mmCIF file of C-alpha atoms in Angstrom:
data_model
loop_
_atom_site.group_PDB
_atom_site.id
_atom_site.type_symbol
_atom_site.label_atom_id
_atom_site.label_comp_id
_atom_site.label_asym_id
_atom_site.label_seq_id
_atom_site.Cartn_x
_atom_site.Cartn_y
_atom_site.Cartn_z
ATOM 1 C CA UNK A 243 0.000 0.000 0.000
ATOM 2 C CA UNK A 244 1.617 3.373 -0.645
ATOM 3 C CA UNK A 245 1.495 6.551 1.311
ATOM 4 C CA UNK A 246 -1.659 7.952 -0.048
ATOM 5 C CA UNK A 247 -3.648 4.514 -0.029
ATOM 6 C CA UNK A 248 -6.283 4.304 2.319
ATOM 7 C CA UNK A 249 -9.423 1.557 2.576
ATOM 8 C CA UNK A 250 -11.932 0.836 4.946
ATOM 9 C CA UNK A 251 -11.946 -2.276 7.201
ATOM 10 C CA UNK A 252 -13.908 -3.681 9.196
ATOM 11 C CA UNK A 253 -13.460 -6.911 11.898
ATOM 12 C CA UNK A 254 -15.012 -9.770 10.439
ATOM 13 C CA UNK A 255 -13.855 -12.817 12.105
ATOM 14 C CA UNK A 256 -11.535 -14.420 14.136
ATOM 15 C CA UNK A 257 -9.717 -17.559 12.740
ATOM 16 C CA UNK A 258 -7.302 -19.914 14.326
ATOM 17 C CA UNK A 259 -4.032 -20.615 12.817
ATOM 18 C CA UNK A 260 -3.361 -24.340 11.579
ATOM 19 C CA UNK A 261 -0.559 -26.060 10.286
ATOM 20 C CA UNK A 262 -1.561 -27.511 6.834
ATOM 21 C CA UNK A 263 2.106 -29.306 5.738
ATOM 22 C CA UNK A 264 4.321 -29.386 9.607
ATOM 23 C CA UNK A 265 7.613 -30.211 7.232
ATOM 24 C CA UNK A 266 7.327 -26.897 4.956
ATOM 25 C CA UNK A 267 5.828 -25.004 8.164
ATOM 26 C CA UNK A 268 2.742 -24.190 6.204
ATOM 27 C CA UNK A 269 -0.452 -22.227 8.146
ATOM 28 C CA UNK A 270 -3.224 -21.896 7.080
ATOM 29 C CA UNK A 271 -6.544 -19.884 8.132
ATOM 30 C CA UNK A 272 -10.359 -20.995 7.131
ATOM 31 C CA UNK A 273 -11.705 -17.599 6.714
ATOM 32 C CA UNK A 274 -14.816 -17.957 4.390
ATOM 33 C CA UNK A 275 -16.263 -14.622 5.933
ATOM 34 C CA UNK A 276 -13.398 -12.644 5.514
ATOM 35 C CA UNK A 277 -13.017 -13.858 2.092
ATOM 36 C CA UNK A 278 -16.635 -13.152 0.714
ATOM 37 C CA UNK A 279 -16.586 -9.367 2.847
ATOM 38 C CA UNK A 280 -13.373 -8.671 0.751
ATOM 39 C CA UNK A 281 -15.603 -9.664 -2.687
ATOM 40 C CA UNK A 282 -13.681 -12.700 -3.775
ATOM 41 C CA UNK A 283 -13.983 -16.122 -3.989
ATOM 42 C CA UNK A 284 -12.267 -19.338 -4.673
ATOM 43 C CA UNK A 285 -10.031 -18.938 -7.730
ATOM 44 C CA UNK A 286 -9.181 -15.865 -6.411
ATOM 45 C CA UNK A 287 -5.710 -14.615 -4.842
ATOM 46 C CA UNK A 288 -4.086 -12.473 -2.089
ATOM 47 C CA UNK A 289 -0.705 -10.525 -2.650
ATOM 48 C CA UNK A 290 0.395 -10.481 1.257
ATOM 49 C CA UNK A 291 2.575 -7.328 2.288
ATOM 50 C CA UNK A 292 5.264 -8.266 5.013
ATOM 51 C CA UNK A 293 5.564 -4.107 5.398
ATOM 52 C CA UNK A 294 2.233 -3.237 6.377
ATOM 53 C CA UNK A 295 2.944 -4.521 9.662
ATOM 54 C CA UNK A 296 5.408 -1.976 10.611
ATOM 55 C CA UNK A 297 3.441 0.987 8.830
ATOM 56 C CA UNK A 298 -0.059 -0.042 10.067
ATOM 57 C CA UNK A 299 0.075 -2.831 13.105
ATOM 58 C CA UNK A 300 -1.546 -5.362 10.878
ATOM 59 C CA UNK A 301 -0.547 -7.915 7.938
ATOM 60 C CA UNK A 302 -2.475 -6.605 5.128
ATOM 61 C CA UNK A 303 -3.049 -8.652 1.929
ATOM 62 C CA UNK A 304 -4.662 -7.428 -1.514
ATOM 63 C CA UNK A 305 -6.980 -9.489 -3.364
ATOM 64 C CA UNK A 306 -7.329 -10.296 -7.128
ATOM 65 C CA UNK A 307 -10.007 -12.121 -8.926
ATOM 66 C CA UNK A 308 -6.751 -14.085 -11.058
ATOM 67 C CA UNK A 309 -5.064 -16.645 -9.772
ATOM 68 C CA UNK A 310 -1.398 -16.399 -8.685
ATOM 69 C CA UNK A 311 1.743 -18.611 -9.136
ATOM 70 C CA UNK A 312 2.975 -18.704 -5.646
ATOM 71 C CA UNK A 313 6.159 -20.096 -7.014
ATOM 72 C CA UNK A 314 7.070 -17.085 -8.048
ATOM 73 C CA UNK A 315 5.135 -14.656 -6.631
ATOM 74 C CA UNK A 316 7.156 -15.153 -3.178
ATOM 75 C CA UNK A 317 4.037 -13.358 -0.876
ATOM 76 C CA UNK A 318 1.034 -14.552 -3.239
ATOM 77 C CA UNK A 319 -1.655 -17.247 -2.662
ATOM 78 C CA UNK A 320 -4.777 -18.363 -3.837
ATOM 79 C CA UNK A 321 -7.763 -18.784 -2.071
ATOM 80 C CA UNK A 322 -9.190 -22.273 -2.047
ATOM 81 C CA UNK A 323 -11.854 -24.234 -0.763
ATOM 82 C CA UNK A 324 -11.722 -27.096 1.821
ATOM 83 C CA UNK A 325 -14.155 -29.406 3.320
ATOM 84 C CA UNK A 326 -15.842 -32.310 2.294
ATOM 85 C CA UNK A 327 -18.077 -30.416 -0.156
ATOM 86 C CA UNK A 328 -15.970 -27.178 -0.255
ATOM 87 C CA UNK A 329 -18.289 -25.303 2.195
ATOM 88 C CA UNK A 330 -15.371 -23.415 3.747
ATOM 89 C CA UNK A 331 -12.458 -21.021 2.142
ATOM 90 C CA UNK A 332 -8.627 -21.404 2.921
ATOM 91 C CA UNK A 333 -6.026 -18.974 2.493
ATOM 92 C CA UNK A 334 -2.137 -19.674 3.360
ATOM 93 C CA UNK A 335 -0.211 -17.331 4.897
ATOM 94 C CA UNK A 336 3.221 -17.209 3.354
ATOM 95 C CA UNK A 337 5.877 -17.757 6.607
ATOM 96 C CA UNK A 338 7.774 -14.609 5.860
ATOM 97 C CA UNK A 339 4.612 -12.337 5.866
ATOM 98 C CA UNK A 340 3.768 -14.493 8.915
ATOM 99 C CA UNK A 341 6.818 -14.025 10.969
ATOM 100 C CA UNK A 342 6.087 -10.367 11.060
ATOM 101 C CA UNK A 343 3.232 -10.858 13.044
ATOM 102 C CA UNK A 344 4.142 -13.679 15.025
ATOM 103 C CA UNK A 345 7.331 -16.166 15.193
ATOM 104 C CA UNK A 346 6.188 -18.652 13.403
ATOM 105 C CA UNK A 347 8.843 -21.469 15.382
ATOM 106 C CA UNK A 348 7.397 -20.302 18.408
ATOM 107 C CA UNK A 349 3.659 -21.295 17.823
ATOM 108 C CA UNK A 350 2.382 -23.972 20.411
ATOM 109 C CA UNK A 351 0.455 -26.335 17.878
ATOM 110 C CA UNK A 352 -1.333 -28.043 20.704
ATOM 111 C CA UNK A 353 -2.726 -24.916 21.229
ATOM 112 C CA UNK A 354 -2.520 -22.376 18.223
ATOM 113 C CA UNK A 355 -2.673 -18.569 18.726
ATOM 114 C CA UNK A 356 -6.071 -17.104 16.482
ATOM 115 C CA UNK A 357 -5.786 -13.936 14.646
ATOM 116 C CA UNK A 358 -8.327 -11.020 14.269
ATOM 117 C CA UNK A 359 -9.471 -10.725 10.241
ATOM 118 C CA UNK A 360 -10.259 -7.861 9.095
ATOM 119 C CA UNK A 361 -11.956 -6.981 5.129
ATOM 120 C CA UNK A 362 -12.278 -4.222 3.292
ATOM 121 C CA UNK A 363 -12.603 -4.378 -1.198
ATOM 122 C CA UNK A 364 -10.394 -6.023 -2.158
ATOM 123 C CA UNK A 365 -8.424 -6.090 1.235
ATOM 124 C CA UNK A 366 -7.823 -8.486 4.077
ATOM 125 C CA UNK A 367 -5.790 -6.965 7.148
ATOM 126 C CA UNK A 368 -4.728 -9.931 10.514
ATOM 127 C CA UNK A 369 -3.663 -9.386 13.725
ATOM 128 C CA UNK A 370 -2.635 -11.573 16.637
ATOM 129 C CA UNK A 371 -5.903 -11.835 18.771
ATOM 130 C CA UNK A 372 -5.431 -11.233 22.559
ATOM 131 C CA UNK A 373 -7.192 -13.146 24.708
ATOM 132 C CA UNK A 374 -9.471 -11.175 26.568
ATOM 133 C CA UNK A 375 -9.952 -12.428 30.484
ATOM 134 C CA UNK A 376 -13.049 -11.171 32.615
ATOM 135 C CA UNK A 377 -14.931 -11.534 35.886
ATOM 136 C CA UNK A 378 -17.993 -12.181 36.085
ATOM 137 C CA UNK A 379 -20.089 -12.727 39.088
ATOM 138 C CA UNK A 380 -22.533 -15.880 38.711
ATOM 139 C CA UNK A 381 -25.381 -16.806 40.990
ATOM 140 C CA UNK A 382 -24.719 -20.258 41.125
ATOM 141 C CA UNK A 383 -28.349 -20.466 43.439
ATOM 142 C CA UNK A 384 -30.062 -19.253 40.851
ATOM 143 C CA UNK A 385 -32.564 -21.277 38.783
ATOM 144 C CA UNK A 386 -32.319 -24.190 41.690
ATOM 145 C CA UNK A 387 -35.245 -26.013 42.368
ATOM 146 C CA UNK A 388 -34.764 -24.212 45.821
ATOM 147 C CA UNK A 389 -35.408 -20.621 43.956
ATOM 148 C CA UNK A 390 -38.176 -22.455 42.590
ATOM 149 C CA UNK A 391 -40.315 -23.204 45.697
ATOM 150 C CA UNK A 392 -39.933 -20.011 47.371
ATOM 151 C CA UNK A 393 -42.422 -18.667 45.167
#
């Protein structure tokens, strides 16, 4: 994205990281959401920028209708379905794009981190998702049969 570029985003989903091939340290995220709020489908690609991280906090990737050679387009990938009868949408995330979010040697795969998606036209944008810890107070009394008879 240069200088001047700016798009509107907004949070779509949150998607857990998976390993799809643990020798070639592939990861993958099902984001079928994200996908169709950015206008694109399977067949399409994504064109991630390793930069945008520094520039804007977030991994930003820009989406094509074509379909890309990842080969040799080092930071491009195209959008695929998975499941049984293709009801979901995949989408790797290159390792060098992903390190600049999060070391990707570091991920615990017995429990993977899940990133924040966010889609704009033409524009996906992830970021690590914090896990968010509350209090709550809970009547456990409530709704006992002895609530029930005091009636």
């Amino acid at each position: 994205m240069s200088e001047n570029e700016s798009a509107d985003v907004r949070e779509v989903q949150t998607a857990t990281l998976r390993r799809q091939n643990p020798e070639r340290g592939t990861v993958i995220v099902s984001i079928p959401d994200a996908i169709a709020a950015a206008g694109l489908e399977d067949g399409g690609s994504f064109r991630f920028n390793p930069n945008s991280v520094a520039e804007i906090g977030m991994l930003a990737a820009l989406g094509s209708e074509e379909s890309v050679d990842g080969r040799s387009e080092r930071f491009a990938r195209n959008i695929r379905e998975e499941g049984r009868y293709g009801e979901t949408l995949r989408l790797v995330i290159p390792r060098e794009a992903l390190a600049e979010l999060i070391d990707p040697d570091s991920i615990d795969w017995e429990d993977p981190p899940e990133v924040n998606v966010w889609a704009g036209d033409r524009l996906l944008a992830f970021e690590m998702s914090e896990p968010e810890e509350r209090t709550v107070e809970i009547d456990r009394d409530a709704g006992s049969e002895e609530d029930e008879s005091d009636d």
